[in-house]
Amino acid sequence: MPRTNETFDLVIAANRLPVDRVVGPDGEATWRTSPGGLVTAMESVMKGRDGAWVGWAGEAGQAPDPFVADDGMYLHPVPLSEDEVAHYYEGFSNDTLWPIYHDVIVPATFHRYWFGAYQAVNRKFAEAICQVAAEGATVWVHDYQLQLVPTMVRELRPDVRIGWFNHIPFPPVELFAQLPWRRAILEGLLGADYLGFQRVADSQNFIRACRQLLGLPTKGDTVSVSRSDSARRVRASAVPISIDFQGLEELAKQPETQQRAREIRESLGDPQTLIVGVDRLDYTKGIGHRIKAYGELLAEDKVAPPRETFVQVATPSRERVAAYQALRSEIEGEVGRLNGEYSRIGAPAVQYLHHAYPRHEMASLYLAADVMLVTPLRDGMNLVAKEYVTCRHDEGGALVLSEFTGAFHELHQAFVCNPHDIEGLKQTIMRAIQTPPKEKRRLMRAMRRRVADHDVQRWASRFLDNLAHAPERPSVPPGQAPSRPSPHVRAVHEAPANEPANEPAPAPAPAAPA
Ligand code: ADQ
């Protein structure tokens, strides 16, 4: 395998490079690193190491040459053609895998030529990784777009150590089995030494799929893979992602951020309760269920603008995929209907914003929100929930959190909901509004402690530690107990739904979805 002169001990591969193309006043394009959780985490693990990032720069056609970003990170773009973007990214990744991995909330689309493009692009990524990986390097592959990469890299470069992390759920075998390419995907992943998932249930789903669909022996959290010339064990476990607690809390504490939060509230007419939802406009996020519940609360006069004001931020997302176009029409139609019926001049029932915002504006919005609605039907983690509690250094606010998020398995003091249960969701929203501030502060304090102790830097170092020791678990140095119980030891069947201090045991969910 040919290598460039520049090789690195740590190689990150993700669908997107952490950069945005910026065109200056002279018309010249430059690339600027886009701040984000993953970048912060990778910066922390790259400190003192030689690191490179392989990914697509976000525009079809020619890619820029490899370059060093402002923060010193070496970025190696993988060019994708228009067809590759349409078939590998919008098609197979977002219209085949995404629905299958999210409980088939919308039907998945299967096209053999999409899978062909997925294979070809995964090969491009594998080759780019091998070009920049030094002898014996650590390669960390991210997410569902690159599931064939681990085996492709192993075949080209048996000297490197390969880890893969799934940002989204891994589906139960009954759903995964629908994929015509299920064997290829599992075999692609099994090229890794270590596979990290958001929840215990996700890693168990993966291990079960290997056993049932490939007939491979499994024991605990490992899968045995033997070929004529080699026998290996691959370890899969949960290592839930987090956010840069310190960085975001600092931003939320800045006087300008706090001032902006006050301005937001004032411009909304200083409501008694500001209720906020912030999501990518995606059918997994349960935005429609939330709006339905809120509409019924308006109809029943339990909430009324401007006393209660609801702001829904829906970030534009995957706008060329048909299911997302349909979702946008549906949500915007529903918001229009509620506003037509329940708004008064100067007091809209729902304030709907279809925009992306800079980080400081998001932090101000979080600080302004008395109640944050996080109601996905299925979500790998949901960073909005963690960002919200991180910004609440004043210990104010209340988090309504769906039990179908990864975050639910960590933030036990949230006001827990099943978004399919519209009646239950309405009651939970009302409880979040009405619980006395002192009690809410206690709950918020506990959630903040959790995120502060399990931040993104800790996530990244845990992942790399697991990868370095795989297929064994990393051992704790003798005489030194782990500082806190690992988040991933909580198995899903332990039913944390019943645990939140503020929640009575939930009633059984009604069978009919919304
Ligand atoms: P996403 O599905 O994108 O991520 P999420 O975890 O909530 O979902 O992250 C969204 C991010 O976008 C947050 O950092 C949020 O602040 C930001 N954001 C949302 N709306 C915005 C807006 N209008 N303007 C600016 N920023 C906005 C996938 C998986 C998740 C998993 C993450 C990380 O689907 O389950 O938590 O990866 O692993």
XYZ file of C-alpha atoms and ligand atoms in Angstrom:
552
model
C 0.000 0.000 0.000
C 1.623 3.317 -0.999
C 1.924 5.863 1.813
C 2.370 9.592 1.751
C 5.434 10.987 3.495
C 3.249 12.169 6.348
C 2.003 9.343 8.521
C 0.318 9.483 11.911
C 0.012 7.379 15.052
C -3.675 8.155 15.471
C -6.080 8.310 12.531
C -9.702 9.376 12.932
C -12.103 8.554 10.090
C -15.603 9.995 9.948
C -17.986 10.703 7.079
C -17.430 14.446 7.501
C -14.235 16.343 8.096
C -14.724 18.855 10.890
C -14.455 21.803 8.491
C -16.647 24.296 6.708
C -15.784 25.989 3.432
C -15.680 29.738 3.883
C -15.533 32.094 0.900
C -13.715 35.357 1.646
C -14.583 38.818 0.248
C -12.037 38.241 -2.544
C -13.961 35.122 -3.591
C -11.217 32.827 -2.374
C -12.344 29.717 -0.500
C -10.663 28.614 2.701
C -11.483 25.820 5.146
C -12.272 26.568 8.759
C -12.535 23.958 11.501
C -16.130 23.725 12.701
C -16.401 23.476 16.451
C -18.294 20.432 17.640
C -18.237 17.754 20.292
C -16.259 15.274 18.269
C -13.574 17.821 17.411
C -13.176 18.770 21.063
C -12.911 15.121 22.054
C -10.395 14.393 19.343
C -8.356 17.472 20.213
C -8.086 16.142 23.746
C -6.867 12.715 22.618
C -4.592 14.129 19.940
C -2.736 16.312 22.443
C 0.831 15.075 22.494
C 0.117 12.582 19.696
C 0.499 12.743 15.996
C -3.064 12.726 14.663
C -4.851 12.904 11.313
C -8.543 13.066 10.376
C -9.863 11.430 7.201
C -13.296 12.479 5.880
C -15.435 14.100 3.221
C -15.235 17.908 3.075
C -19.004 18.206 2.501
C -19.213 19.238 -1.154
C -19.455 16.968 -4.178
C -16.668 17.088 -6.739
C -13.037 17.967 -6.249
C -11.756 17.822 -2.700
C -9.081 20.165 -1.361
C -5.574 18.761 -0.945
C -4.710 17.509 2.533
C -4.061 20.469 4.816
C -3.296 21.382 8.396
C -6.211 23.203 10.080
C -5.844 26.273 12.323
C -5.779 24.035 15.388
C -2.906 21.959 14.040
C -4.983 18.929 13.047
C -3.946 17.236 9.790
C -7.023 16.866 7.589
C -7.122 14.409 4.718
C -10.179 14.918 2.473
C -11.841 12.035 0.614
C -13.444 13.321 -2.620
C -17.002 12.188 -3.392
C -18.729 12.613 -6.765
C -22.333 13.848 -7.104
C -23.446 10.239 -7.642
C -21.555 9.015 -4.598
C -23.173 11.681 -2.436
C -26.611 10.700 -3.779
C -26.125 6.926 -3.477
C -23.679 6.321 -0.607
C -24.686 9.218 1.650
C -28.262 10.305 0.961
C -29.273 6.846 -0.295
C -27.709 3.928 1.533
C -26.610 5.768 4.695
C -29.651 7.980 5.241
C -32.483 6.160 3.492
C -31.515 2.511 4.076
C -29.403 2.241 7.233
C -30.803 5.215 9.196
C -34.430 3.931 9.223
C -33.390 0.325 9.932
C -31.194 1.475 12.837
C -34.007 3.670 14.219
C -36.831 1.150 14.638
C -38.062 1.614 11.034
C -40.012 4.714 12.082
C -40.245 5.284 8.317
C -39.794 2.420 5.832
C -36.254 1.753 4.625
C -35.468 1.906 0.902
C -33.333 -0.843 -0.639
C -31.403 -0.361 -3.876
C -28.565 -2.640 -4.903
C -26.735 0.175 -6.667
C -26.802 2.238 -3.447
C -24.985 -0.567 -1.696
C -22.482 -0.692 -4.573
C -21.728 2.998 -3.966
C -21.472 2.381 -0.206
C -18.851 -0.315 -0.832
C -16.910 1.883 -3.239
C -16.872 4.885 -0.878
C -15.951 2.722 2.125
C -13.012 1.440 0.044
C -11.921 5.003 -0.724
C -11.966 5.783 2.985
C -10.019 2.599 3.805
C -7.351 3.457 1.258
C -7.065 7.029 2.509
C -6.710 5.777 6.094
C -3.962 3.360 5.088
C -2.091 6.134 3.311
C -1.827 8.263 6.424
C -1.555 5.576 9.135
C 1.947 5.048 10.518
C 3.234 1.542 11.256
C 1.217 0.142 14.192
C -1.091 3.195 14.274
C -4.424 3.367 16.054
C -7.335 3.857 13.647
C -10.673 5.096 15.041
C -13.561 4.814 12.581
C -16.869 6.590 13.285
C -20.449 5.707 12.586
C -22.853 3.850 10.347
C -21.611 5.372 7.080
C -18.314 3.484 7.419
C -19.192 -0.018 8.595
C -17.205 -1.837 5.891
C -14.041 0.133 6.616
C -12.682 -1.948 9.541
C -12.272 -5.131 7.474
C -11.055 -3.235 4.409
C -8.340 -1.577 6.505
C -7.368 -4.848 8.192
C -6.880 -6.512 4.807
C -4.631 -3.703 3.616
C -2.828 -3.034 6.890
C -2.780 -5.903 9.400
C -0.280 -3.914 11.505
C -2.773 -1.251 12.707
C -5.216 -1.387 15.608
C -8.814 -0.677 14.564
C -11.724 0.669 16.607
C -15.222 1.701 15.481
C -17.819 3.741 17.345
C -21.521 3.819 16.458
C -23.171 7.167 17.180
C -26.666 5.805 16.518
C -28.491 2.771 17.948
C -27.683 -0.735 16.704
C -31.008 -2.405 15.926
C -32.433 -5.634 17.334
C -31.624 -8.610 15.111
C -35.263 -8.877 13.925
C -34.951 -5.450 12.264
C -31.307 -5.729 11.227
C -32.151 -9.017 9.473
C -34.260 -7.092 6.920
C -31.077 -5.681 5.393
C -30.193 -7.643 2.264
C -26.531 -6.784 3.003
C -26.583 -7.819 6.652
C -23.723 -10.316 6.319
C -21.475 -7.847 4.529
C -22.098 -5.228 7.225
C -21.370 -7.582 10.120
C -18.273 -8.928 8.382
C -17.151 -5.368 7.696
C -17.441 -4.436 11.368
C -15.710 -7.598 12.558
C -12.462 -6.344 11.029
C -12.184 -4.091 14.095
C -10.444 -5.025 17.339
C -12.999 -3.121 19.390
C -16.529 -1.843 18.655
C -18.051 0.858 20.869
C -21.803 1.524 21.203
C -23.961 4.081 23.006
C -25.940 1.625 25.147
C -25.509 -1.904 26.490
C -28.578 -2.916 24.437
C -26.826 -1.781 21.232
C -23.687 -3.836 21.839
C -25.822 -6.829 22.809
C -27.876 -6.457 19.626
C -24.655 -6.539 17.626
C -23.333 -9.626 19.385
C -26.663 -11.410 18.957
C -26.673 -10.562 15.229
C -23.203 -12.114 14.846
C -24.387 -15.265 16.598
C -27.722 -15.615 14.825
C -26.933 -14.332 11.343
C -23.299 -15.400 10.953
C -23.370 -18.424 13.286
C -20.248 -17.166 15.086
C -19.440 -18.239 18.657
C -19.900 -15.437 21.189
C -18.972 -15.275 24.836
C -19.918 -12.316 27.049
C -18.977 -9.223 25.097
C -16.741 -10.916 22.523
C -17.262 -12.578 19.137
C -14.793 -15.198 17.838
C -13.792 -14.818 14.228
C -11.661 -17.556 12.682
C -10.328 -17.817 9.188
C -8.012 -20.435 7.684
C -4.976 -18.367 8.663
C -6.064 -16.594 11.853
C -8.336 -16.633 14.872
C -9.332 -13.434 16.670
C -11.794 -12.232 19.246
C -13.575 -8.924 18.716
C -14.910 -7.059 21.726
C -18.125 -4.965 21.648
C -19.298 -2.874 24.580
C -21.089 0.333 25.544
C -19.139 3.543 25.936
C -21.693 6.400 25.847
C -20.631 9.643 24.208
C -20.758 12.963 26.025
C -20.011 16.660 25.561
C -17.307 19.146 26.485
C -18.797 20.045 29.866
C -16.151 22.538 30.892
C -16.042 24.393 27.569
C -19.813 24.715 27.276
C -20.318 25.649 30.917
C -17.725 28.420 30.537
C -19.603 29.724 27.498
C -22.907 29.650 29.406
C -21.328 31.580 32.297
C -20.134 34.439 30.103
C -22.018 37.680 30.835
C -22.885 38.121 27.124
C -24.492 34.664 26.995
C -26.538 35.403 30.116
C -27.525 38.820 28.805
C -28.653 37.261 25.526
C -30.737 34.695 27.473
C -32.520 37.570 29.213
C -33.088 39.281 25.851
C -34.606 36.122 24.407
C -37.076 35.950 27.288
C -37.907 39.648 27.029
C -38.479 39.447 23.291
C -40.949 36.639 23.932
C -42.885 38.833 26.367
C -41.276 37.454 29.537
C -43.357 34.295 29.741
C -43.934 32.619 33.075
C -42.701 29.373 31.489
C -40.581 29.179 28.365
C -40.735 25.710 26.819
C -38.112 24.864 24.188
C -37.360 22.033 21.767
C -34.118 21.933 19.756
C -33.597 19.163 17.220
C -32.357 18.367 13.793
C -35.525 18.149 11.699
C -35.534 14.342 11.734
C -38.420 11.877 12.115
C -36.506 10.114 14.908
C -36.736 13.175 17.173
C -40.463 12.917 17.958
C -41.160 16.552 17.064
C -44.630 15.694 15.751
C -45.570 13.809 18.945
C -44.402 16.760 21.038
C -46.404 19.254 18.982
C -49.489 17.022 19.185
C -49.204 16.841 22.985
C -48.686 20.607 23.218
C -51.654 21.231 20.906
C -53.893 19.203 23.214
C -52.634 21.135 26.246
C -53.528 24.349 24.403
C -56.949 22.979 23.513
C -57.561 22.019 27.142
C -56.405 25.474 28.286
C -53.740 23.921 30.499
C -51.190 26.114 28.747
C -51.876 29.463 27.089
C -49.579 31.938 25.342
C -47.969 34.244 26.352
C -48.005 32.826 29.918
C -46.550 29.603 28.515
C -44.551 30.075 25.347
C -43.226 27.230 23.194
C -40.209 27.698 20.898
C -39.331 24.847 18.552
C -35.973 25.074 16.766
C -35.792 22.562 13.923
C -32.382 22.512 12.287
C -32.500 21.926 8.510
C -31.321 18.410 7.755
C -30.970 15.982 4.781
C -33.206 18.162 2.676
C -32.773 16.093 -0.487
C -34.144 12.884 1.099
C -37.886 12.399 0.422
C -38.803 11.310 3.985
C -37.286 14.551 5.338
C -39.195 16.684 2.833
C -42.421 14.968 3.887
C -41.590 15.471 7.575
C -40.967 19.176 7.066
C -44.337 19.667 5.376
C -46.074 17.696 8.111
C -44.463 19.597 11.009
C -44.888 23.000 9.403
C -48.528 22.207 8.579
C -49.174 21.214 12.190
C -47.437 24.327 13.578
C -49.491 26.480 11.185
C -52.702 24.814 12.329
C -51.928 25.397 16.025
C -50.952 28.991 15.396
C -54.095 29.607 13.376
C -56.202 28.232 16.177
C -54.497 29.340 19.399
C -52.273 32.375 18.677
C -53.215 35.880 19.592
C -51.588 38.990 18.152
C -48.174 39.210 19.782
C -48.592 35.793 21.399
C -48.029 32.915 18.980
C -48.895 29.421 20.237
C -45.711 27.943 18.757
C -42.631 29.878 17.665
C -41.042 27.741 14.962
C -37.479 28.406 13.725
C -35.965 26.422 10.868
C -32.365 27.616 11.295
C -28.961 26.561 12.558
C -27.474 28.835 15.243
C -23.969 29.499 16.533
C -22.969 27.787 19.759
C -23.301 30.893 21.946
C -26.885 31.452 20.740
C -27.713 27.822 21.551
C -26.224 28.275 25.031
C -28.379 31.397 25.576
C -31.476 29.549 24.441
C -30.728 26.706 26.866
C -30.253 29.234 29.670
C -33.539 30.925 28.796
C -35.584 27.682 28.708
C -37.584 26.746 31.803
C -38.533 23.406 30.290
C -36.547 21.580 27.604
C -38.465 18.982 25.619
C -36.304 16.085 24.373
C -38.800 13.525 23.099
C -37.181 11.288 20.429
C -38.791 8.049 19.326
C -35.265 6.625 19.094
C -31.905 8.372 19.546
C -28.385 7.000 19.987
C -27.568 9.466 22.785
C -29.079 12.969 22.283
C -26.512 15.604 23.064
C -29.107 18.372 23.399
C -30.172 16.864 26.738
C -26.579 16.912 28.018
C -25.928 20.391 26.626
C -29.034 21.738 28.361
C -28.051 20.514 31.824
C -24.461 21.671 31.242
C -25.598 25.226 30.516
C -27.788 25.341 33.636
C -25.038 26.412 36.059
C -27.846 28.297 37.834
C -29.461 24.886 38.505
C -32.664 26.220 36.962
C -34.782 24.535 34.325
C -36.365 21.128 33.887
C -35.560 18.401 31.366
C -38.327 16.279 29.840
C -36.539 13.249 28.394
C -37.713 10.318 26.298
C -36.880 6.858 27.541
C -35.847 5.966 23.975
C -32.661 8.054 24.077
C -29.218 6.930 25.182
C -29.193 9.941 27.554
C -32.095 8.429 29.503
C -29.727 5.718 30.758
C -27.570 8.372 32.421
C -29.823 11.305 33.332
C -32.024 9.541 35.838
C -33.365 12.724 37.379
C -35.070 13.918 34.189
C -38.869 14.058 33.822
C -39.099 10.828 31.872
C -41.639 10.301 29.096
C -42.738 7.792 26.494
C -43.445 10.074 23.507
C -45.873 7.560 21.970
C -48.072 7.980 25.036
C -49.525 11.414 24.277
C -51.578 11.526 27.493
C -48.507 10.590 29.547
C -46.377 13.130 27.666
C -48.892 15.884 28.442
C -48.840 14.976 32.130
C -45.033 14.934 32.153
C -44.860 18.379 30.519
C -47.287 19.735 33.116
C -45.267 18.146 35.927
C -42.089 19.727 34.563
C -43.858 23.118 34.567
C -45.399 22.749 38.020
C -42.771 21.002 40.159
C -41.495 23.457 42.794
C -38.200 25.192 41.913
C -36.403 23.773 44.948
C -37.094 20.199 43.851
C -36.142 21.002 40.259
C -32.825 22.415 41.446
C -32.053 19.182 43.261
C -32.755 17.163 40.102
C -30.745 19.506 37.904
C -27.796 19.400 40.304
C -27.646 15.611 40.135
C -27.810 15.559 36.316
C -25.097 18.194 36.056
C -22.830 16.152 38.293
C -23.302 13.163 36.020
C -22.354 15.050 32.835
C -19.446 16.853 34.542
C -18.002 13.497 35.630
C -18.602 11.792 32.278
C -17.561 14.388 29.735
C -16.457 13.892 26.142
C -12.784 13.801 27.069
C -13.449 10.913 29.412
C -15.500 9.176 26.704
C -12.641 9.416 24.202
C -10.023 8.156 26.604
C -12.277 5.277 27.676
C -12.807 4.306 24.043
C -9.083 4.353 23.325
C -8.335 2.442 26.502
C -10.856 -0.243 25.499
C -9.328 -0.370 22.033
C -5.789 -0.687 23.359
C -6.740 -3.635 25.602
C -9.232 -5.423 23.311
C -10.332 -8.173 23.307
C -9.717 -7.989 27.062
C -11.334 -5.359 29.275
C -8.910 -2.726 30.498
C -7.831 -3.709 33.974
C -7.957 -1.307 36.886
C -4.466 -0.840 38.375
C -4.174 -2.969 41.560
C -5.480 -1.261 44.705
C -7.169 1.461 42.677
C -10.935 1.246 42.436
C -12.633 3.007 39.529
C -13.579 6.533 40.586
C -17.208 5.957 39.668
C -19.242 3.073 38.404
C -18.993 2.846 34.617
C -22.094 4.235 32.904
C -22.218 1.244 30.626
C -22.634 -1.369 33.343
C -26.315 -0.480 33.625
C -28.053 -3.076 31.481
C -31.281 -2.016 29.803
C -33.317 -4.710 31.519
C -32.569 -2.993 34.818
C -35.401 -0.657 33.809
C -34.041 2.710 34.873
C -37.431 4.107 33.832
C -38.662 3.440 37.325
C -35.786 5.053 39.081
C -35.969 8.813 38.623
C -36.635 10.387 41.949
C -39.285 12.635 40.446
C -41.134 9.908 38.645
C -43.672 7.452 39.916
C -43.422 4.086 38.156
C -44.737 4.775 34.652
C -48.084 3.312 33.711
C -47.924 0.696 30.943
C -47.798 2.443 27.578
C -50.992 2.302 25.542
C -50.683 0.039 22.525
C -51.728 2.589 19.929
C -48.995 4.931 18.749
C -49.767 8.581 18.155
P -27.777 13.998 16.063
O -28.886 13.132 15.578
O -27.417 15.129 15.192
O -26.466 13.147 16.403
P -27.807 15.175 18.855
O -27.071 14.226 19.682
O -28.964 15.778 19.549
O -28.334 14.553 17.512
O -26.829 16.326 18.444
C -27.288 17.456 17.776
C -26.236 18.554 17.870
O -26.591 19.585 16.965
C -26.150 19.154 19.253
O -24.807 19.400 19.555
C -26.930 20.472 19.114
O -26.459 21.519 19.929
C -26.688 20.820 17.673
N -27.845 21.561 17.141
C -29.129 21.170 17.120
N -29.903 22.118 16.574
C -29.097 23.136 16.260
C -29.298 24.412 15.661
N -30.506 24.844 15.261
N -28.228 25.190 15.486
C -27.010 24.783 15.867
N -26.752 23.597 16.436
C -27.781 22.781 16.607
C -26.051 11.785 16.258
C -26.985 10.744 16.890
C -27.227 11.085 18.344
C -25.886 11.186 19.089
C -24.906 12.082 18.356
C -23.510 12.006 18.971
O -28.214 10.691 16.185
O -28.048 10.102 18.963
O -26.114 11.734 20.367
O -24.795 11.709 16.992
O -23.056 10.703 19.068
